[in-house]
Structures are given as C-alpha cells and as structure tokens.
C-alpha cells in the first residue's frame, strides 16, 4: 500500500508549529493545513451567534459544523482562512477566540464531528503537512512522520506578544503567560484527544532553535523516512 503522505506537527500554543508546517509544506510542494483554524472558526461563529460554552447544545453544533463542512476554506500558500466569502484570518486570532476555541475543543461531540472534515481536507492531495493537537494521535495515527514541537512558556508568550502587538492588539505580557498556561492545561488535560506526543512522534524543541532550522530538521527526517527522495 502506498504510504500516506502526511507529516503531522502537534504541539502547544505558540510552539511555532504553524510557521514550521507552512515552511515545510512549501519546501515539499505539499498542502499546509492548520487545524486550529477550524476550531477557531467554529468558536468565532458560535461566539458571534451569542452561543456560550454553558448553553451549547447539539442543535448549535450540528448547525455550525455543517456551515464549516460546506463553507470553510484554507488557502494553503497564504494560510488565509475563509468561511464562504468572508475572510476570518484576523478575527480568529483574537485572545477571546483563542480561549473559546480551546474551551469548545474539550467537547467530545464537536471533536467527533470535526474529525472527518479534517481528514477530507487532506485526502486527494499529493501530500500534506498538518498541524494541531491530535494530528499524530487521533486524526492521522498512521502518518509516517510525526513531530511534536515544544518551546518554553516564556518563549511562546514572547512570540505571541509580538504577533498580537503587530496586529494592533493591546495585551499585557503577564496576562498572555497566564492565558497560555491555562490553554496548555485545558488542551493537555481534556478527556478526549488531549495534547500529547504520539508514541512514535519525534520531539523537537524550538526554544533556542529557529523555525528555519526546525524545518530543515523535519526535511532531513522526511528523507530518512523515504517520504521524499532528497531536500
Ligand atoms: O493551534 P491553535 O492555537 O490555533 O488552536 C486553537 C485551539 O483549538 C487550541 O487551544 C485547541 C484547539 N485545537 C484542538 O483541540 N485540536 C486541534 N487539532 C487543533 C486545535
């Protein structure tokens, strides 16, 4: 059977997985899929509809998941995210949506419903680099190359701080560290598909290593796994 051409990159918020996944995909000519954007878009839709996590029910979930199923689109090269004609790339990055996406992601029913959508985006492609929290453990358990990317909380908060201030968001650094710690805790301790390395994942640390260097390491691993012939 032909090898599934998927590289999974899981890791906590701010570990650099999206940038690394995007660069790796560009080098390979594969598509890049950041699954956090799907959870974020769902959180945005629910938030805008005034549905909060206490009042959420299966009717809301069905309605907005079918919205995602029919209208969600990610541009591989630019990383832009659309729901129908509306571009939501910036809106889904706000601190409130970061928090809500992590809260809604604890819901087993939501995770079950988003599973086939994530697999569908990848099937029929020449190859895909996918990032998220459960890519290697749940969504693509047979992926031939699985990376778990980490970095210290302080370094991750610094990166996020830079990104958000560049986008014009006003946020205190200490608050960001607190938010990241809370999000790590929620993502790692939920009962369904918690954030953890797959048993066969290779753990890379980006605290002191540039994202370019991490990308080179992943490309070396892809060659070693015979996923590609050479870099
Ligand atoms: O990767 P990100 O920070 O954009 O993801 C936003 C939230 O979505 C994250 O806090 C947890 C959730 N998520 C998830 O549970 N599983 C995924 N595969 C991707 C994201």
PDB file of C-alpha atoms and ligand atoms in Angstrom:
ATOM      1  CA  UNK A   1       0.000   0.000   0.000  1.00  0.00           C
ATOM      2  CA  UNK A   2       1.259   3.477  -0.824  1.00  0.00           C
ATOM      3  CA  UNK A   3       2.495   5.498   2.114  1.00  0.00           C
ATOM      4  CA  UNK A   4       0.110   8.169   3.378  1.00  0.00           C
ATOM      5  CA  UNK A   5       1.945  11.378   2.514  1.00  0.00           C
ATOM      6  CA  UNK A   6       1.230  13.286   5.694  1.00  0.00           C
ATOM      7  CA  UNK A   7       3.579  14.928   8.149  1.00  0.00           C
ATOM      8  CA  UNK A   8       1.862  15.741  11.427  1.00  0.00           C
ATOM      9  CA  UNK A   9       3.103  18.567  13.635  1.00  0.00           C
ATOM     10  CA  UNK A  10       1.455  18.765  17.039  1.00  0.00           C
ATOM     11  CA  UNK A  11       2.343  20.991  19.932  1.00  0.00           C
ATOM     12  CA  UNK A  12       1.163  23.628  22.373  1.00  0.00           C
ATOM     13  CA  UNK A  13       0.084  27.184  21.538  1.00  0.00           C
ATOM     14  CA  UNK A  14       2.946  29.308  20.246  1.00  0.00           C
ATOM     15  CA  UNK A  15       5.436  26.486  19.733  1.00  0.00           C
ATOM     16  CA  UNK A  16       5.880  27.679  16.143  1.00  0.00           C
ATOM     17  CA  UNK A  17       4.140  24.670  14.611  1.00  0.00           C
ATOM     18  CA  UNK A  18       2.083  26.675  12.101  1.00  0.00           C
ATOM     19  CA  UNK A  19       5.093  28.556  10.716  1.00  0.00           C
ATOM     20  CA  UNK A  20       7.179  25.399  10.589  1.00  0.00           C
ATOM     21  CA  UNK A  21       4.336  23.424   8.969  1.00  0.00           C
ATOM     22  CA  UNK A  22       3.845  26.170   6.378  1.00  0.00           C
ATOM     23  CA  UNK A  23       7.574  26.296   5.540  1.00  0.00           C
ATOM     24  CA  UNK A  24       7.869  22.519   5.362  1.00  0.00           C
ATOM     25  CA  UNK A  25       4.837  22.259   3.068  1.00  0.00           C
ATOM     26  CA  UNK A  26       6.232  24.998   0.802  1.00  0.00           C
ATOM     27  CA  UNK A  27       9.577  23.168   0.529  1.00  0.00           C
ATOM     28  CA  UNK A  28       7.844  19.906  -0.372  1.00  0.00           C
ATOM     29  CA  UNK A  29       5.159  21.396  -2.636  1.00  0.00           C
ATOM     30  CA  UNK A  30       2.558  19.818  -0.361  1.00  0.00           C
ATOM     31  CA  UNK A  31      -0.512  21.494   1.104  1.00  0.00           C
ATOM     32  CA  UNK A  32      -0.432  23.074   4.533  1.00  0.00           C
ATOM     33  CA  UNK A  33      -3.366  22.617   6.890  1.00  0.00           C
ATOM     34  CA  UNK A  34      -3.605  24.256  10.290  1.00  0.00           C
ATOM     35  CA  UNK A  35      -6.459  22.523  12.088  1.00  0.00           C
ATOM     36  CA  UNK A  36      -6.549  25.042  14.965  1.00  0.00           C
ATOM     37  CA  UNK A  37      -8.092  27.435  12.421  1.00  0.00           C
ATOM     38  CA  UNK A  38     -11.084  25.082  12.091  1.00  0.00           C
ATOM     39  CA  UNK A  39     -11.654  25.079  15.864  1.00  0.00           C
ATOM     40  CA  UNK A  40     -11.128  28.845  15.904  1.00  0.00           C
ATOM     41  CA  UNK A  41     -13.620  29.440  13.064  1.00  0.00           C
ATOM     42  CA  UNK A  42     -16.223  27.327  14.829  1.00  0.00           C
ATOM     43  CA  UNK A  43     -15.605  29.300  18.048  1.00  0.00           C
ATOM     44  CA  UNK A  44     -15.952  32.578  16.123  1.00  0.00           C
ATOM     45  CA  UNK A  45     -19.278  31.527  14.594  1.00  0.00           C
ATOM     46  CA  UNK A  46     -20.657  30.375  17.946  1.00  0.00           C
ATOM     47  CA  UNK A  47     -19.391  33.496  19.700  1.00  0.00           C
ATOM     48  CA  UNK A  48     -20.909  35.820  17.121  1.00  0.00           C
ATOM     49  CA  UNK A  49     -24.207  33.941  17.405  1.00  0.00           C
ATOM     50  CA  UNK A  50     -24.086  34.539  21.165  1.00  0.00           C
ATOM     51  CA  UNK A  51     -23.754  30.838  21.989  1.00  0.00           C
ATOM     52  CA  UNK A  52     -21.538  30.348  25.023  1.00  0.00           C
ATOM     53  CA  UNK A  53     -19.937  27.152  26.243  1.00  0.00           C
ATOM     54  CA  UNK A  54     -22.509  26.618  29.033  1.00  0.00           C
ATOM     55  CA  UNK A  55     -25.509  26.877  26.737  1.00  0.00           C
ATOM     56  CA  UNK A  56     -24.161  24.938  23.758  1.00  0.00           C
ATOM     57  CA  UNK A  57     -26.328  22.044  22.569  1.00  0.00           C
ATOM     58  CA  UNK A  58     -26.293  19.506  19.745  1.00  0.00           C
ATOM     59  CA  UNK A  59     -28.565  21.710  17.616  1.00  0.00           C
ATOM     60  CA  UNK A  60     -25.989  24.552  17.643  1.00  0.00           C
ATOM     61  CA  UNK A  61     -23.182  22.135  16.974  1.00  0.00           C
ATOM     62  CA  UNK A  62     -24.929  20.476  14.004  1.00  0.00           C
ATOM     63  CA  UNK A  63     -25.801  23.848  12.529  1.00  0.00           C
ATOM     64  CA  UNK A  64     -22.352  25.403  12.739  1.00  0.00           C
ATOM     65  CA  UNK A  65     -20.440  22.257  11.899  1.00  0.00           C
ATOM     66  CA  UNK A  66     -22.448  21.881   8.696  1.00  0.00           C
ATOM     67  CA  UNK A  67     -21.578  25.527   7.993  1.00  0.00           C
ATOM     68  CA  UNK A  68     -17.895  24.638   8.415  1.00  0.00           C
ATOM     69  CA  UNK A  69     -18.283  21.489   6.332  1.00  0.00           C
ATOM     70  CA  UNK A  70     -19.818  23.376   3.420  1.00  0.00           C
ATOM     71  CA  UNK A  71     -18.121  26.767   3.559  1.00  0.00           C
ATOM     72  CA  UNK A  72     -14.780  26.519   5.369  1.00  0.00           C
ATOM     73  CA  UNK A  73     -11.688  27.011   3.228  1.00  0.00           C
ATOM     74  CA  UNK A  74      -7.977  27.463   3.959  1.00  0.00           C
ATOM     75  CA  UNK A  75      -5.586  28.799   1.338  1.00  0.00           C
ATOM     76  CA  UNK A  76      -2.522  26.636   1.582  1.00  0.00           C
ATOM     77  CA  UNK A  77       0.104  29.125   0.372  1.00  0.00           C
ATOM     78  CA  UNK A  78      -1.090  32.223   2.233  1.00  0.00           C
ATOM     79  CA  UNK A  79      -2.659  30.493   5.228  1.00  0.00           C
ATOM     80  CA  UNK A  80      -5.748  32.707   4.771  1.00  0.00           C
ATOM     81  CA  UNK A  81      -8.976  31.315   6.204  1.00  0.00           C
ATOM     82  CA  UNK A  82     -12.453  31.858   4.752  1.00  0.00           C
ATOM     83  CA  UNK A  83     -15.970  30.927   5.706  1.00  0.00           C
ATOM     84  CA  UNK A  84     -17.930  31.324   2.482  1.00  0.00           C
ATOM     85  CA  UNK A  85     -16.837  34.664   1.010  1.00  0.00           C
ATOM     86  CA  UNK A  86     -15.829  36.118   4.355  1.00  0.00           C
ATOM     87  CA  UNK A  87     -12.152  36.135   5.283  1.00  0.00           C
ATOM     88  CA  UNK A  88     -11.726  35.421   9.004  1.00  0.00           C
ATOM     89  CA  UNK A  89      -7.913  35.086   9.186  1.00  0.00           C
ATOM     90  CA  UNK A  90      -7.535  38.016  11.626  1.00  0.00           C
ATOM     91  CA  UNK A  91     -10.820  37.625  13.511  1.00  0.00           C
ATOM     92  CA  UNK A  92      -9.982  34.089  14.619  1.00  0.00           C
ATOM     93  CA  UNK A  93      -6.685  35.184  16.191  1.00  0.00           C
ATOM     94  CA  UNK A  94      -8.147  37.443  18.894  1.00  0.00           C
ATOM     95  CA  UNK A  95      -7.494  36.446  22.541  1.00  0.00           C
ATOM     96  CA  UNK A  96     -11.189  35.732  23.189  1.00  0.00           C
ATOM     97  CA  UNK A  97     -11.380  33.324  20.243  1.00  0.00           C
ATOM     98  CA  UNK A  98      -8.095  31.675  21.340  1.00  0.00           C
ATOM     99  CA  UNK A  99      -9.718  30.961  24.678  1.00  0.00           C
ATOM    100  CA  UNK A 100     -13.106  29.904  23.318  1.00  0.00           C
ATOM    101  CA  UNK A 101     -11.619  27.578  20.700  1.00  0.00           C
ATOM    102  CA  UNK A 102      -9.744  25.760  23.442  1.00  0.00           C
ATOM    103  CA  UNK A 103     -12.913  25.584  25.583  1.00  0.00           C
ATOM    104  CA  UNK A 104     -15.113  24.251  22.746  1.00  0.00           C
ATOM    105  CA  UNK A 105     -12.321  21.842  21.743  1.00  0.00           C
ATOM    106  CA  UNK A 106     -12.902  19.997  25.026  1.00  0.00           C
ATOM    107  CA  UNK A 107     -16.290  18.841  23.741  1.00  0.00           C
ATOM    108  CA  UNK A 108     -16.127  15.227  22.558  1.00  0.00           C
ATOM    109  CA  UNK A 109     -19.122  15.625  20.233  1.00  0.00           C
ATOM    110  CA  UNK A 110     -17.516  18.607  18.486  1.00  0.00           C
ATOM    111  CA  UNK A 111     -14.220  16.728  18.092  1.00  0.00           C
ATOM    112  CA  UNK A 112     -16.028  13.717  16.594  1.00  0.00           C
ATOM    113  CA  UNK A 113     -17.833  15.914  14.097  1.00  0.00           C
ATOM    114  CA  UNK A 114     -14.650  17.742  13.053  1.00  0.00           C
ATOM    115  CA  UNK A 115     -12.653  14.536  12.550  1.00  0.00           C
ATOM    116  CA  UNK A 116     -13.936  13.630   9.055  1.00  0.00           C
ATOM    117  CA  UNK A 117     -13.716  17.273   7.953  1.00  0.00           C
ATOM    118  CA  UNK A 118     -10.005  17.327   8.789  1.00  0.00           C
ATOM    119  CA  UNK A 119      -9.364  14.037   7.007  1.00  0.00           C
ATOM    120  CA  UNK A 120     -11.342  15.170   3.972  1.00  0.00           C
ATOM    121  CA  UNK A 121      -9.176  18.284   3.505  1.00  0.00           C
ATOM    122  CA  UNK A 122      -6.106  16.075   3.230  1.00  0.00           C
ATOM    123  CA  UNK A 123      -7.382  13.211   1.081  1.00  0.00           C
ATOM    124  CA  UNK A 124      -6.840  13.547  -2.654  1.00  0.00           C
ATOM    125  CA  UNK A 125      -3.750  15.725  -2.172  1.00  0.00           C
ATOM    126  CA  UNK A 126      -0.191  14.890  -3.220  1.00  0.00           C
ATOM    127  CA  UNK A 127       0.895  15.333   0.340  1.00  0.00           C
ATOM    128  CA  UNK A 128       0.035  17.465   3.353  1.00  0.00           C
ATOM    129  CA  UNK A 129       1.710  18.952   6.389  1.00  0.00           C
ATOM    130  CA  UNK A 130      -0.915  19.284   9.106  1.00  0.00           C
ATOM    131  CA  UNK A 131      -0.635  20.988  12.459  1.00  0.00           C
ATOM    132  CA  UNK A 132      -2.796  20.771  15.549  1.00  0.00           C
ATOM    133  CA  UNK A 133      -3.008  18.981  18.880  1.00  0.00           C
ATOM    134  CA  UNK A 134      -4.129  15.457  17.956  1.00  0.00           C
ATOM    135  CA  UNK A 135      -2.892  15.024  14.391  1.00  0.00           C
ATOM    136  CA  UNK A 136      -0.469  12.216  15.245  1.00  0.00           C
ATOM    137  CA  UNK A 137      -2.563  10.599  17.961  1.00  0.00           C
ATOM    138  CA  UNK A 138      -6.124  10.664  16.549  1.00  0.00           C
ATOM    139  CA  UNK A 139      -6.615  12.196  13.101  1.00  0.00           C
ATOM    140  CA  UNK A 140      -3.677  10.626  11.224  1.00  0.00           C
ATOM    141  CA  UNK A 141      -2.430   7.829  13.504  1.00  0.00           C
ATOM    142  CA  UNK A 142      -0.711   6.087  10.581  1.00  0.00           C
ATOM    143  CA  UNK A 143       1.197   9.166   9.367  1.00  0.00           C
ATOM    144  CA  UNK A 144       4.773   8.123   8.530  1.00  0.00           C
ATOM    145  CA  UNK A 145       6.354  11.178  10.163  1.00  0.00           C
ATOM    146  CA  UNK A 146       5.034  12.727  13.357  1.00  0.00           C
ATOM    147  CA  UNK A 147       6.598  15.730  15.043  1.00  0.00           C
ATOM    148  CA  UNK A 148       5.802  17.113  18.479  1.00  0.00           C
ATOM    149  CA  UNK A 149       7.085  20.674  18.680  1.00  0.00           C
ATOM    150  CA  UNK A 150       7.561  22.348  22.052  1.00  0.00           C
ATOM    151  CA  UNK A 151       9.098  25.532  23.473  1.00  0.00           C
ATOM    152  CA  UNK A 152       9.209  27.123  26.922  1.00  0.00           C
ATOM    153  CA  UNK A 153       6.098  29.025  28.030  1.00  0.00           C
ATOM    154  CA  UNK A 154       8.080  32.312  28.232  1.00  0.00           C
ATOM    155  CA  UNK A 155       9.365  31.947  24.681  1.00  0.00           C
ATOM    156  CA  UNK A 156       5.904  31.074  23.380  1.00  0.00           C
ATOM    157  CA  UNK A 157       4.378  34.066  25.184  1.00  0.00           C
ATOM    158  CA  UNK A 158       7.076  36.354  23.725  1.00  0.00           C
ATOM    159  CA  UNK A 159       6.239  35.190  20.181  1.00  0.00           C
ATOM    160  CA  UNK A 160       2.526  35.592  20.710  1.00  0.00           C
ATOM    161  CA  UNK A 161       3.049  39.037  22.262  1.00  0.00           C
ATOM    162  CA  UNK A 162       4.990  40.154  19.208  1.00  0.00           C
ATOM    163  CA  UNK A 163       2.329  38.817  16.831  1.00  0.00           C
ATOM    164  CA  UNK A 164      -0.575  40.404  18.698  1.00  0.00           C
ATOM    165  CA  UNK A 165       1.105  43.814  19.129  1.00  0.00           C
ATOM    166  CA  UNK A 166       1.967  43.836  15.423  1.00  0.00           C
ATOM    167  CA  UNK A 167      -1.733  43.245  14.732  1.00  0.00           C
ATOM    168  CA  UNK A 168      -2.560  46.227  16.958  1.00  0.00           C
ATOM    169  CA  UNK A 169      -3.940  44.205  19.912  1.00  0.00           C
ATOM    170  CA  UNK A 170      -3.208  45.686  23.360  1.00  0.00           C
ATOM    171  CA  UNK A 171      -2.291  42.939  25.794  1.00  0.00           C
ATOM    172  CA  UNK A 172      -0.128  42.655  28.915  1.00  0.00           C
ATOM    173  CA  UNK A 173       2.711  40.155  28.741  1.00  0.00           C
ATOM    174  CA  UNK A 174       1.890  38.656  32.168  1.00  0.00           C
ATOM    175  CA  UNK A 175      -1.730  38.133  31.116  1.00  0.00           C
ATOM    176  CA  UNK A 176      -0.524  36.348  27.982  1.00  0.00           C
ATOM    177  CA  UNK A 177       1.652  33.969  30.044  1.00  0.00           C
ATOM    178  CA  UNK A 178      -1.387  33.229  32.244  1.00  0.00           C
ATOM    179  CA  UNK A 179      -3.651  32.657  29.185  1.00  0.00           C
ATOM    180  CA  UNK A 180      -1.089  30.325  27.592  1.00  0.00           C
ATOM    181  CA  UNK A 181      -0.689  28.331  30.812  1.00  0.00           C
ATOM    182  CA  UNK A 182      -4.458  27.987  31.123  1.00  0.00           C
ATOM    183  CA  UNK A 183      -4.821  26.959  27.488  1.00  0.00           C
ATOM    184  CA  UNK A 184      -1.987  24.396  27.818  1.00  0.00           C
ATOM    185  CA  UNK A 185      -3.702  22.974  30.875  1.00  0.00           C
ATOM    186  CA  UNK A 186      -7.113  22.705  29.158  1.00  0.00           C
ATOM    187  CA  UNK A 187      -5.657  21.269  25.931  1.00  0.00           C
ATOM    188  CA  UNK A 188      -3.488  18.733  27.778  1.00  0.00           C
ATOM    189  CA  UNK A 189      -5.971  17.606  30.394  1.00  0.00           C
ATOM    190  CA  UNK A 190      -9.207  17.178  28.458  1.00  0.00           C
ATOM    191  CA  UNK A 191     -10.549  13.632  28.366  1.00  0.00           C
ATOM    192  CA  UNK A 192     -10.838  13.397  24.555  1.00  0.00           C
ATOM    193  CA  UNK A 193      -7.752  13.653  22.355  1.00  0.00           C
ATOM    194  CA  UNK A 194      -5.597  15.589  24.822  1.00  0.00           C
ATOM    195  CA  UNK A 195      -2.466  17.330  23.631  1.00  0.00           C
ATOM    196  CA  UNK A 196       0.335  14.792  23.954  1.00  0.00           C
ATOM    197  CA  UNK A 197       3.023  13.360  21.707  1.00  0.00           C
ATOM    198  CA  UNK A 198       2.078  10.210  19.788  1.00  0.00           C
ATOM    199  CA  UNK A 199       4.183   7.235  20.910  1.00  0.00           C
ATOM    200  CA  UNK A 200       6.078   7.334  17.630  1.00  0.00           C
ATOM    201  CA  UNK A 201       6.435  11.138  17.500  1.00  0.00           C
ATOM    202  CA  UNK A 202       9.806  12.845  17.326  1.00  0.00           C
ATOM    203  CA  UNK A 203      10.022  15.631  19.889  1.00  0.00           C
ATOM    204  CA  UNK A 204      11.703  18.854  18.776  1.00  0.00           C
ATOM    205  CA  UNK A 205      12.234  21.941  20.935  1.00  0.00           C
ATOM    206  CA  UNK A 206      12.108  25.362  19.309  1.00  0.00           C
ATOM    207  CA  UNK A 207      13.025  27.446  22.401  1.00  0.00           C
ATOM    208  CA  UNK A 208      16.574  28.107  21.206  1.00  0.00           C
ATOM    209  CA  UNK A 209      16.304  26.821  17.641  1.00  0.00           C
ATOM    210  CA  UNK A 210      14.991  28.930  14.785  1.00  0.00           C
ATOM    211  CA  UNK A 211      11.920  27.874  12.849  1.00  0.00           C
ATOM    212  CA  UNK A 212      14.076  27.619   9.709  1.00  0.00           C
ATOM    213  CA  UNK A 213      16.404  25.195  11.486  1.00  0.00           C
ATOM    214  CA  UNK A 214      13.463  23.116  12.752  1.00  0.00           C
ATOM    215  CA  UNK A 215      12.124  22.988   9.181  1.00  0.00           C
ATOM    216  CA  UNK A 216      15.496  21.705   7.930  1.00  0.00           C
ATOM    217  CA  UNK A 217      15.447  19.012  10.640  1.00  0.00           C
ATOM    218  CA  UNK A 218      11.956  17.923   9.545  1.00  0.00           C
ATOM    219  CA  UNK A 219      13.050  17.765   5.897  1.00  0.00           C
ATOM    220  CA  UNK A 220      16.020  15.559   6.915  1.00  0.00           C
ATOM    221  CA  UNK A 221      13.594  13.288   8.762  1.00  0.00           C
ATOM    222  CA  UNK A 222      11.294  13.164   5.709  1.00  0.00           C
ATOM    223  CA  UNK A 223      14.241  11.966   3.619  1.00  0.00           C
ATOM    224  CA  UNK A 224      15.223   9.407   6.272  1.00  0.00           C
ATOM    225  CA  UNK A 225      11.644   8.085   6.274  1.00  0.00           C
ATOM    226  CA  UNK A 226      11.761   7.911   2.446  1.00  0.00           C
ATOM    227  CA  UNK A 227       8.810  10.276   2.196  1.00  0.00           C
ATOM    228  CA  UNK A 228      10.806  12.349  -0.242  1.00  0.00           C
ATOM    229  CA  UNK A 229      13.931  11.456  -2.197  1.00  0.00           C
ATOM    230  CA  UNK A 230      16.059  14.470  -1.284  1.00  0.00           C
ATOM    231  CA  UNK A 231      15.679  18.023   0.009  1.00  0.00           C
TER     232      UNK A 231
HETATM  233  O1  LIG B   1      -3.373  25.689  17.145  1.00  0.00           O
HETATM  234  P1  LIG B   1      -4.251  26.791  17.654  1.00  0.00           P
HETATM  235  O2  LIG B   1      -3.647  27.523  18.813  1.00  0.00           O
HETATM  236  O3  LIG B   1      -4.685  27.711  16.566  1.00  0.00           O
HETATM  237  O4  LIG B   1      -5.591  26.045  18.181  1.00  0.00           O
HETATM  238  C1  LIG B   1      -6.644  26.733  18.832  1.00  0.00           C
HETATM  239  C2  LIG B   1      -7.339  25.795  19.832  1.00  0.00           C
HETATM  240  O5  LIG B   1      -8.015  24.752  19.110  1.00  0.00           O
HETATM  241  C3  LIG B   1      -6.398  25.104  20.794  1.00  0.00           C
HETATM  242  O6  LIG B   1      -6.285  25.786  22.026  1.00  0.00           O
HETATM  243  C4  LIG B   1      -7.001  23.751  20.995  1.00  0.00           C
HETATM  244  C5  LIG B   1      -7.861  23.510  19.790  1.00  0.00           C
HETATM  245  N1  LIG B   1      -7.318  22.515  18.864  1.00  0.00           N
HETATM  246  C6  LIG B   1      -7.536  21.203  19.167  1.00  0.00           C
HETATM  247  O7  LIG B   1      -8.071  20.904  20.218  1.00  0.00           O
HETATM  248  N2  LIG B   1      -7.149  20.239  18.283  1.00  0.00           N
HETATM  249  C7  LIG B   1      -6.542  20.557  17.139  1.00  0.00           C
HETATM  250  N3  LIG B   1      -6.194  19.589  16.295  1.00  0.00           N
HETATM  251  C8  LIG B   1      -6.267  21.910  16.831  1.00  0.00           C
HETATM  252  C9  LIG B   1      -6.658  22.871  17.729  1.00  0.00           C
END
